[in-house]
Amino acid sequence: MTRKVTKAIFPVAGMGTRFLPATKSVPKEIMTLVDRPLIQYAIDEARAAGIKEFIFVTSRGKGALEDYFDHAPQLEAQLRAKGKTKLLEMLETTNMESGAIAYIRQHKALGLGHAVWCARRLIADEPFAVILPDDVIAGEKPCLQQMVEAYEETGGNMVAAMEVAPEKTSSYGILDVETDMGSMVRVRGMVEKPPVETAPSNLAVIGRYILSPTVLENLNNVDRGAGGEIQLTDAIAAEIQSDKGVYGYRFKGQRFDCGSKSGFLQATVAFGLARDDLREDLSAYLHDIVSMGKAAE
Ligand code: UTP
C-alpha cells in the first residue's frame, strides 16, 4: 500500500530579487494577493491535501514569515472587545497547531534542490510533498489534493505539469514523455530550462511535487546544474530508472507565476474578481480603463 503523504516542505529561502526593492525587508511569500499572503494560499492547499507537518526552509531576513503563523493575542483581544467576530474567525484560520510547523535554515542560497535537502532529517523515510508558494494555483479542487489522490493510485514520484508556449520552455524544467495517459504521463527524461530547439516537449514542471525519500539521497550526489545551483530536477530525474518511476500530473486549475511581477499582477486581478466584496468595483474599473485605452488608440 502507498504510504500517506503527511509532510510538506515549503522552500522559501530564495532572495526574491525580481521583487526588489520590496524584498529588501518583506519576504516574497508575505506579499499579498488581495489580503492573504502567498504563504497562506500554500498552507491552505497543503491542509486540504491532508498535510499535517509543515516544514519551512528559510533564510536570513524571513522573520516576518515566522511571526505570521504565531497567535496575535493583543490583536485578538481588541477584536473580541469590539465584537468583530468575523475578523476573529478569519484570523483563527491562519493559526497553526503547536508543533505542526518546523523551520530549517538554508545558510546559502544554493538552489531549490539544496533547500529541499536541508529538510532531509525531518522527512526521514517518508514520501513528502514540496510546494513552491510562488506558484499559486486556483482550481475547484486544490492542486496538491488532486496529486495526492492520483499518487494514492499509482505511487511513484509525481510532479505537477502544465503545457507552456514552446518559446517558454527555457524558463522551466521540461518533461520527456514516455507514455501519455491523459491526466498523467510517465516520464523518461527531464531537462532543466532547455531552449525551444532541443526541448523534448512543452510539458513544464510547476511548483508542486510528491517525492519519495530516495530523492533526498540523490541530492547528495547531484552536481551543480544549470546556473550553478543544485537542481531538484536532477535528483528527481535520477528516479526515472527506479521501480517507482516519475509521473507528470496535468492538474486542473489556473496557475499564476507569482514569482514574476506580471504573474503577480494577473493573480491580484483574478483573485480580486473572484471576491464577492470586490468584483463589482474592480470589474467596473477594469472595464473603464480598457475602454479608455481603446479610445486612445
Ligand atoms: P526562484 O527561482 O523563484 O528564486 O526560487 P527566488 O530567489 O525566490 O526569486 P528571484 O528569482 O531571485 O526573484 C523558487 C523557489 O525556490 C526557493 C525560493 O524561495 C522559491 O520558493 N529557493 C530558491 C530556496 O529556498 N533556496 C534557494 O537557494 C533558491
Short mmCIF file of C-alpha atoms in Angstrom, two decimals, residues 5 22 26-27 49 60 62 136 150 154 206 214 216 220 227 264 294:
data_model
loop_
_atom_site.label_atom_id
_atom_site.label_comp_id
_atom_site.label_asym_id
_atom_site.label_seq_id
_atom_site.Cartn_x
_atom_site.Cartn_y
_atom_site.Cartn_z
CA VAL A 5 1.76 11.91 2.44
CA ALA A 22 10.24 45.32 -1.66
CA VAL A 26 9.50 41.90 3.09
CA PRO A 27 9.79 38.19 2.30
CA ALA A 49 -4.40 17.64 0.78
CA ARG A 60 18.17 35.44 6.78
CA LYS A 62 12.47 35.86 6.82
CA VAL A 136 -0.36 29.94 -6.95
CA ALA A 150 -3.54 10.33 -8.08
CA THR A 154 -0.01 4.98 -8.67
CA ILE A 206 5.25 23.51 -11.93
CA THR A 214 15.31 8.46 -2.10
CA LEU A 216 16.89 13.25 -0.80
CA ASN A 220 23.77 14.05 -2.01
CA GLY A 227 23.02 28.27 -13.14
CA PHE A 264 1.65 38.53 -9.54
CA LYS A 294 -9.22 51.60 -26.81
#
